[in-house]
C-alpha positions as semicolon CSV with decimal commas, in nm:
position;residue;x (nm);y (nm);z (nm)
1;X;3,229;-1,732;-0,027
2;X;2,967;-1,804;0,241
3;X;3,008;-2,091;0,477
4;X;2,720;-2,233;0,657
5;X;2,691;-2,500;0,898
6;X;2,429;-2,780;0,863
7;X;2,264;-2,663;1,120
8;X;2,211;-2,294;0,970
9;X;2,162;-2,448;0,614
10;X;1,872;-2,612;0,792
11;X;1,711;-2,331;0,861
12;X;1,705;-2,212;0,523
13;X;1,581;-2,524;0,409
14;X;1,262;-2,496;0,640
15;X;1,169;-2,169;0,532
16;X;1,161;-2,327;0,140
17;X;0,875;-2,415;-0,059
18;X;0,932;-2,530;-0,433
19;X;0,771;-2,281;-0,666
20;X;0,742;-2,196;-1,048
21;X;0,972;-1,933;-1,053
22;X;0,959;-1,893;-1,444
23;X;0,619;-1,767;-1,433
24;X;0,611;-1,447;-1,449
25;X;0,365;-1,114;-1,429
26;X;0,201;-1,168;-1,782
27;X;0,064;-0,756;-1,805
28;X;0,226;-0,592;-1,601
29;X;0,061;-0,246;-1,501
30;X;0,286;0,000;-1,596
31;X;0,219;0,372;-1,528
32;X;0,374;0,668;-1,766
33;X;0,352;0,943;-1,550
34;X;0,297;1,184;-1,796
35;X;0,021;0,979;-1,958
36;X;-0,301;1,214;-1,888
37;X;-0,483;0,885;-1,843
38;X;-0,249;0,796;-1,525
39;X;-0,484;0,861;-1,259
40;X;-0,743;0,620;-1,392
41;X;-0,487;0,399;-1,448
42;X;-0,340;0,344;-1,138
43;X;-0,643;0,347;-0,926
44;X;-0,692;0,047;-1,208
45;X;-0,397;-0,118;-1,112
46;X;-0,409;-0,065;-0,727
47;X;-0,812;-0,290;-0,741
48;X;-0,671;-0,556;-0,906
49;X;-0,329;-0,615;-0,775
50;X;-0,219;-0,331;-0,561
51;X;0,129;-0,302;-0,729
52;X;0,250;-0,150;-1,045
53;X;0,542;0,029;-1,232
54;X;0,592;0,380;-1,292
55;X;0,834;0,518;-1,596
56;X;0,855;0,871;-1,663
57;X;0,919;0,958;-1,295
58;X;1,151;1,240;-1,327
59;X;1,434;1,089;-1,094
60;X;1,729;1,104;-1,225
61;X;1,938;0,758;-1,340
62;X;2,285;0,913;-1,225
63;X;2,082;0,969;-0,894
64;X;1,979;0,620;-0,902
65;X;2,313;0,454;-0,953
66;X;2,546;0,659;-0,732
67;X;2,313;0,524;-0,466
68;X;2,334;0,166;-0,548
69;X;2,706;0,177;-0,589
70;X;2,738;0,366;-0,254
71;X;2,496;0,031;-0,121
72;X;2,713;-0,217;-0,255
73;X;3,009;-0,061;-0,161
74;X;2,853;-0,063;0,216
75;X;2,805;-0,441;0,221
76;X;3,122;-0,494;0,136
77;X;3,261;-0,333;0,409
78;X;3,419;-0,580;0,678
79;X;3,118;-0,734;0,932
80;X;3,211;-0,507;1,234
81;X;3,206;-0,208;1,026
82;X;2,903;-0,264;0,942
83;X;2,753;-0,370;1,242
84;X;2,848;-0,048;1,407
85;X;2,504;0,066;1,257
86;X;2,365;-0,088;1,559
87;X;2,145;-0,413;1,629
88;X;1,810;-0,344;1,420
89;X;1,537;-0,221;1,677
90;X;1,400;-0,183;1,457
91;X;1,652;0,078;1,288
92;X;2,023;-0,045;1,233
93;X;2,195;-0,322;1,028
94;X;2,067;-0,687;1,036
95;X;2,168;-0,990;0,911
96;X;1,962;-1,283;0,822
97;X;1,724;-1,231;1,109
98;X;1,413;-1,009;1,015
99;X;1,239;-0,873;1,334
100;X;1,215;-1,031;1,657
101;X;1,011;-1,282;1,619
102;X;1,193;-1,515;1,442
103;X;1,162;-1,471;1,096
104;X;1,514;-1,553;0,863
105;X;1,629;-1,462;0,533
106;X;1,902;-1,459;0,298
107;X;2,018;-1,086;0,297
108;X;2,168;-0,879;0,501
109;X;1,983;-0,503;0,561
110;X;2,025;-0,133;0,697
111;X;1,707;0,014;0,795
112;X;1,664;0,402;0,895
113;X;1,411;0,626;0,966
114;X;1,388;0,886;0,644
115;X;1,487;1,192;0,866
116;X;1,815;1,336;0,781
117;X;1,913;1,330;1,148
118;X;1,917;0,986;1,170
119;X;2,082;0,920;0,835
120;X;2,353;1,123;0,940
121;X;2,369;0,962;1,272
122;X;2,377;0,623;1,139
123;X;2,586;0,742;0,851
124;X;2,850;0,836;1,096
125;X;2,855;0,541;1,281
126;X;2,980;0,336;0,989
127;X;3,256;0,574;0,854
128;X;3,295;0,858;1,119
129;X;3,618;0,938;0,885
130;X;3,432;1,034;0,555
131;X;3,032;0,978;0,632
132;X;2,931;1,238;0,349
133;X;2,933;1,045;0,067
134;X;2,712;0,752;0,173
135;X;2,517;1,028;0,363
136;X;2,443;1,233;0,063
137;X;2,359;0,958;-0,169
138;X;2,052;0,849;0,077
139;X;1,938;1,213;0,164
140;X;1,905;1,299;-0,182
141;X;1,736;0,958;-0,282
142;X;1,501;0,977;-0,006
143;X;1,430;1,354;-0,141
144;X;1,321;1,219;-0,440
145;X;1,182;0,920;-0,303
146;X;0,914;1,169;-0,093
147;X;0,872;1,331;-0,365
148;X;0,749;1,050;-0,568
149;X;0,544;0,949;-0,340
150;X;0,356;1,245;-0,258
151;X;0,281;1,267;-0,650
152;X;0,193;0,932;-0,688
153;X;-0,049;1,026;-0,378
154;X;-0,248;1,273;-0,524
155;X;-0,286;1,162;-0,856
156;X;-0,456;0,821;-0,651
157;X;-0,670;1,045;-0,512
158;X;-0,764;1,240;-0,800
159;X;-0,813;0,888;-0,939
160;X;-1,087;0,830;-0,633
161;X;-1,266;1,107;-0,760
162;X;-1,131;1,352;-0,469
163;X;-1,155;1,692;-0,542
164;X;-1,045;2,047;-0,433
165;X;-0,853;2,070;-0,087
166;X;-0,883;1,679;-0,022
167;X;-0,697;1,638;-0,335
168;X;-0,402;1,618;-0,091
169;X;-0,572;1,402;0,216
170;X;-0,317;1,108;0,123
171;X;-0,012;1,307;0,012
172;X;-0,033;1,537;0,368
173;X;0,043;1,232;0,578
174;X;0,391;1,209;0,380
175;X;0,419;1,557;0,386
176;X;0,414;1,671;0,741
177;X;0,699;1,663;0,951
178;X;0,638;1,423;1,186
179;X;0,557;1,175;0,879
180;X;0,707;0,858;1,003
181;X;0,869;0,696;0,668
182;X;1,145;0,476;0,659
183;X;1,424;0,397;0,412
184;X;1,564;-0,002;0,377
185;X;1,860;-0,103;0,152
186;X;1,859;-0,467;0,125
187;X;2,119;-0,703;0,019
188;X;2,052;-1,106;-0,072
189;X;2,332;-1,265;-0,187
190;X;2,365;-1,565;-0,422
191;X;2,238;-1,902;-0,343
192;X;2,551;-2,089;-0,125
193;X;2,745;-2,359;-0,269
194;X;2,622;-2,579;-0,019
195;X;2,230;-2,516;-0,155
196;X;2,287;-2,607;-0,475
197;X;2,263;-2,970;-0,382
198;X;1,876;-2,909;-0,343
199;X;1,734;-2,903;-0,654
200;X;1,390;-2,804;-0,726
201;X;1,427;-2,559;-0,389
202;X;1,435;-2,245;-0,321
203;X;1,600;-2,023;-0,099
204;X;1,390;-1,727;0,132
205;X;1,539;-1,390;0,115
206;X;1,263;-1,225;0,267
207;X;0,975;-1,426;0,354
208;X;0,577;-1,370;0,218
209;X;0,438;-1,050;0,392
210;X;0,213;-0,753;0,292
211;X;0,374;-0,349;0,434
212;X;0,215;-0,167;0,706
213;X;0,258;0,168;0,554
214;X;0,080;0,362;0,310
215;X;0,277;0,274;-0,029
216;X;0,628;0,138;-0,041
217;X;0,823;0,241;-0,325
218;X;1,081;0,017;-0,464
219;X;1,397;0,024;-0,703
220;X;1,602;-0,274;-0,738
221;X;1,912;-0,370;-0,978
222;X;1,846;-0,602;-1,262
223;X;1,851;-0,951;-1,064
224;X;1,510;-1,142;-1,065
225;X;1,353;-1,298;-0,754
226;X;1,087;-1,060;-0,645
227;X;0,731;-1,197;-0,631
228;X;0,420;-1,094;-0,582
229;X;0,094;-1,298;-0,516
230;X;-0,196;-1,260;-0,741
231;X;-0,604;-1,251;-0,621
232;X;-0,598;-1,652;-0,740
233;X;-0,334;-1,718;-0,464
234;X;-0,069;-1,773;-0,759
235;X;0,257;-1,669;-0,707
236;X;0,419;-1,460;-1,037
237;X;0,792;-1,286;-1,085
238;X;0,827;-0,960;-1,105
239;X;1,113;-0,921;-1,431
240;X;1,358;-0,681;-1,291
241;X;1,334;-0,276;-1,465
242;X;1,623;-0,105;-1,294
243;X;1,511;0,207;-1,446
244;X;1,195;0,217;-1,293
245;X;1,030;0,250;-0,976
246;X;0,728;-0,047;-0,874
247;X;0,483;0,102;-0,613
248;X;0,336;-0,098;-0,383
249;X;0,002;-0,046;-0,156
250;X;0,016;-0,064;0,185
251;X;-0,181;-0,178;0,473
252;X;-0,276;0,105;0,599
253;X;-0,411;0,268;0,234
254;X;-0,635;-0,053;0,203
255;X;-0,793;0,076;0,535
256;X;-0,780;0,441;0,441
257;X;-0,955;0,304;0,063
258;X;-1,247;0,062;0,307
259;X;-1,051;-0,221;0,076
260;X;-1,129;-0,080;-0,245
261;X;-0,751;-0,090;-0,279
262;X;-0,561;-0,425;-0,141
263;X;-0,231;-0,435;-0,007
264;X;0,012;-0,696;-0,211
265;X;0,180;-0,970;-0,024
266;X;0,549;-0,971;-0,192
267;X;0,855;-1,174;-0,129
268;X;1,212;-1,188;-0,292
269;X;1,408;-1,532;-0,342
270;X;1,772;-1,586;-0,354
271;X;1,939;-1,609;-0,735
272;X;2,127;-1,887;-0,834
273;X;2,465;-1,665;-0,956
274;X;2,416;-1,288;-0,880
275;X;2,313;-1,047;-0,564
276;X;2,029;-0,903;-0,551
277;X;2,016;-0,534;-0,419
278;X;1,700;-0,327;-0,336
279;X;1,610;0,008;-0,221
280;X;1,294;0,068;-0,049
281;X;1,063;0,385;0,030
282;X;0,798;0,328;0,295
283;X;0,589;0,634;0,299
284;X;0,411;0,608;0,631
285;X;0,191;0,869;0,831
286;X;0,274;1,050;1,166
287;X;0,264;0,815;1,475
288;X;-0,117;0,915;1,633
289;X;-0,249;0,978;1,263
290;X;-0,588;0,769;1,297
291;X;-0,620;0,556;1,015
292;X;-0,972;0,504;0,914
293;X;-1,138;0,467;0,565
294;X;-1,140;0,819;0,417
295;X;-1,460;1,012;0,437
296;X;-1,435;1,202;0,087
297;X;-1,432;0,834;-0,072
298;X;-1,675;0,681;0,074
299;X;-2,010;0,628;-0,066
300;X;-2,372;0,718;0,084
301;X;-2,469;0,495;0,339
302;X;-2,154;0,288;0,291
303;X;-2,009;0,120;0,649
304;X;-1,617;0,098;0,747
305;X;-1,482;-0,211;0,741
306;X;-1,247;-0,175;0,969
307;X;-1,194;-0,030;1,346
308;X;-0,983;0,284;1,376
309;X;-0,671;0,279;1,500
310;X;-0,347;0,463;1,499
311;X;-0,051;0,410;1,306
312;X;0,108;0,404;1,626
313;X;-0,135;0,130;1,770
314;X;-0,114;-0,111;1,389
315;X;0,282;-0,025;1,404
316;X;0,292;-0,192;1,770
317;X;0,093;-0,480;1,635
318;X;0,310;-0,534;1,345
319;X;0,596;-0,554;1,516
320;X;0,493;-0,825;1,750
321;X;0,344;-1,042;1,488
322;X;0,516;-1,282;1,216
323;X;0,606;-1,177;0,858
324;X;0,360;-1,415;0,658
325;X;0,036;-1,304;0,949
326;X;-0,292;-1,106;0,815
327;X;-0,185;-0,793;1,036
328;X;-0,503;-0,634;0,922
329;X;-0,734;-0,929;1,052
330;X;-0,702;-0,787;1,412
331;X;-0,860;-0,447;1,284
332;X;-1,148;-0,608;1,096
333;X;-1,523;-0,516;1,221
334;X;-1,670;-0,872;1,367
335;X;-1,977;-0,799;1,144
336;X;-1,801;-0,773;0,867
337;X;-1,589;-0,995;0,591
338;X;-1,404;-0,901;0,307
């Protein structure tokens, strides 16, 4: 059981908002893969809400579930084991804080950069005993993970209308070595005894916010309390599919798209009984990759709407700003609204 003092419950409490949590997505994009309509459809889905589900993705269940065992098992593990990940800076295990500007949230996290070094650095850390097992389970998910990604990539772009060799002009950023993608398993446990008193509340697990990267793709078990927020400004559940794999656009793709695309602004509450546990892809691009609308998309005469920068330069940004802030506002022409 968790044990909070008043002064920490208070915390929680500020961060709350009462919402309609029983309204959920009503059509739900959901992408077959295989479908030889899928191109179409997902540049569909990424206009009008920049999320939506894939099935058909060729990763394998087993794959799926040895990893979220291997996750659960990990949070289990007594604090100081854990903590020997390191203090998230960003990269490490963190718990309750989210990023240094102080930002809270009911979970506890591990978040690594997708090269196998540093998974079997970090893997090492925890369990310097027996590291393979954990270390395996994430190597090979983030395998398929980049994999994913990269397909889902190029069919957007085929979706755009890009042909021949630019086919691959998103996909290439994920590709390339230096691609700088990261890998999060989160954790948010059940509501605490001592919240249960507030009724009509709810409690944060990880606050409003859009991601940086290009896409994020995400896999969590079958506990409810992701969100996303609609063009309207309404907030809608996500129902939980922990089969499938919901993609998410990115920041830096609704630059790369001059908005055609917009990036979702998400957030996960706490459930009243069980733990939630999610597993996140964030396919980014290599640190001094300028990120500008993509010339093969854009139309005749049509102007940028934003100012080029590097992923380097928006990752800096990010990182000093707070979760809920319109990152992208910073990077908008003066001349120019959206």
């Amino acid at each position: 059981m968790v044990v909070l003092s008043q002064l920490a419950l208070n915390q929680f409490i500020n961060t709350c908002k009462p919402v309609n949590t029983k309204l959920f997505f009503p059509t739900i994009p959901t992408i077959d893969l295989t479908n030889p309509d899928a191109k179409s459809l997902i540049v569909k889905a990424c206009k009008e809400f920049g999320f939506f589900k894939v099935i058909n993705h060729g990763v394998p269940l087993q794959m799926i579930s040895q990893l979220e065992d291997e996750t659960s098992k990990f949070f289990s593990l007594p604090q100081f084991i854990k903590e020997a990940a390191g203090i998230p800076k960003p990269f490490g295990y963190g718990n309750k804080n989210i990023g240094p500007n102080g930002d809270v949230g009911w979970l506890e996290y591990l978040l690594l950069s997708a090269s196998p070094e540093f998974v079997s650095q970090i893997c090492h850390s925890i369990s310097p005993e027996d590291p393979d097992v954990f270390r395996y389970a994430i190597m090979n998910y983030i395998a398929k993970m980049k994999k994913l990604a990269v397909r889902v990539l190029e069919m957007m772009a085929e979706g755009l209308n890009v042909k021949g060799e630019d086919k691959n002009v998103l996909s290439k950023l994920i590709k390339k070595d230096e691609s700088d993608s990261y890998f999060r398993l989160n954790h948010y446990p059940p509501k605490p005894d001592a919240f249960e008193a507030l009724n009509g509340t709810n409690l944060v697990g990880f606050g409003e916010h859009t991601d940086p990267q290009i896409i994020s793709v995400l896999r969590s078990n079958n506990t409810a309390g992701f969100q996303i927020s609609l063009k309207n400004g309404n907030w809608v559940s996500v129902p939980p599919d922990d089969n499938s794999f919901f993609i998410l656009v990115g920041d830096s793709l609704q630059v790369m798209t001059n908005g055609r695309f917009k990036s979702v602004k998400h957030r996960v509450f706490a459930d009243n009984n069980r733990s939630r546990i999610s597993m996140i892809f964030f396919a980014g691009p290599p640190l001094h990759e300028k990120i500008a609308p993509l010339p093969c998309i854009m139309q005749h005469g049509e102007e940028s709407f934003y100012e080029e920068f590097t992923w380097y330069e928006y990752k800096k940004s990010a990182y000093k700003s707070r979760l809920s802030d319109n990152r992208l506002l910073r990077f908008v022409k003066r001349d120019r609204t959206r």
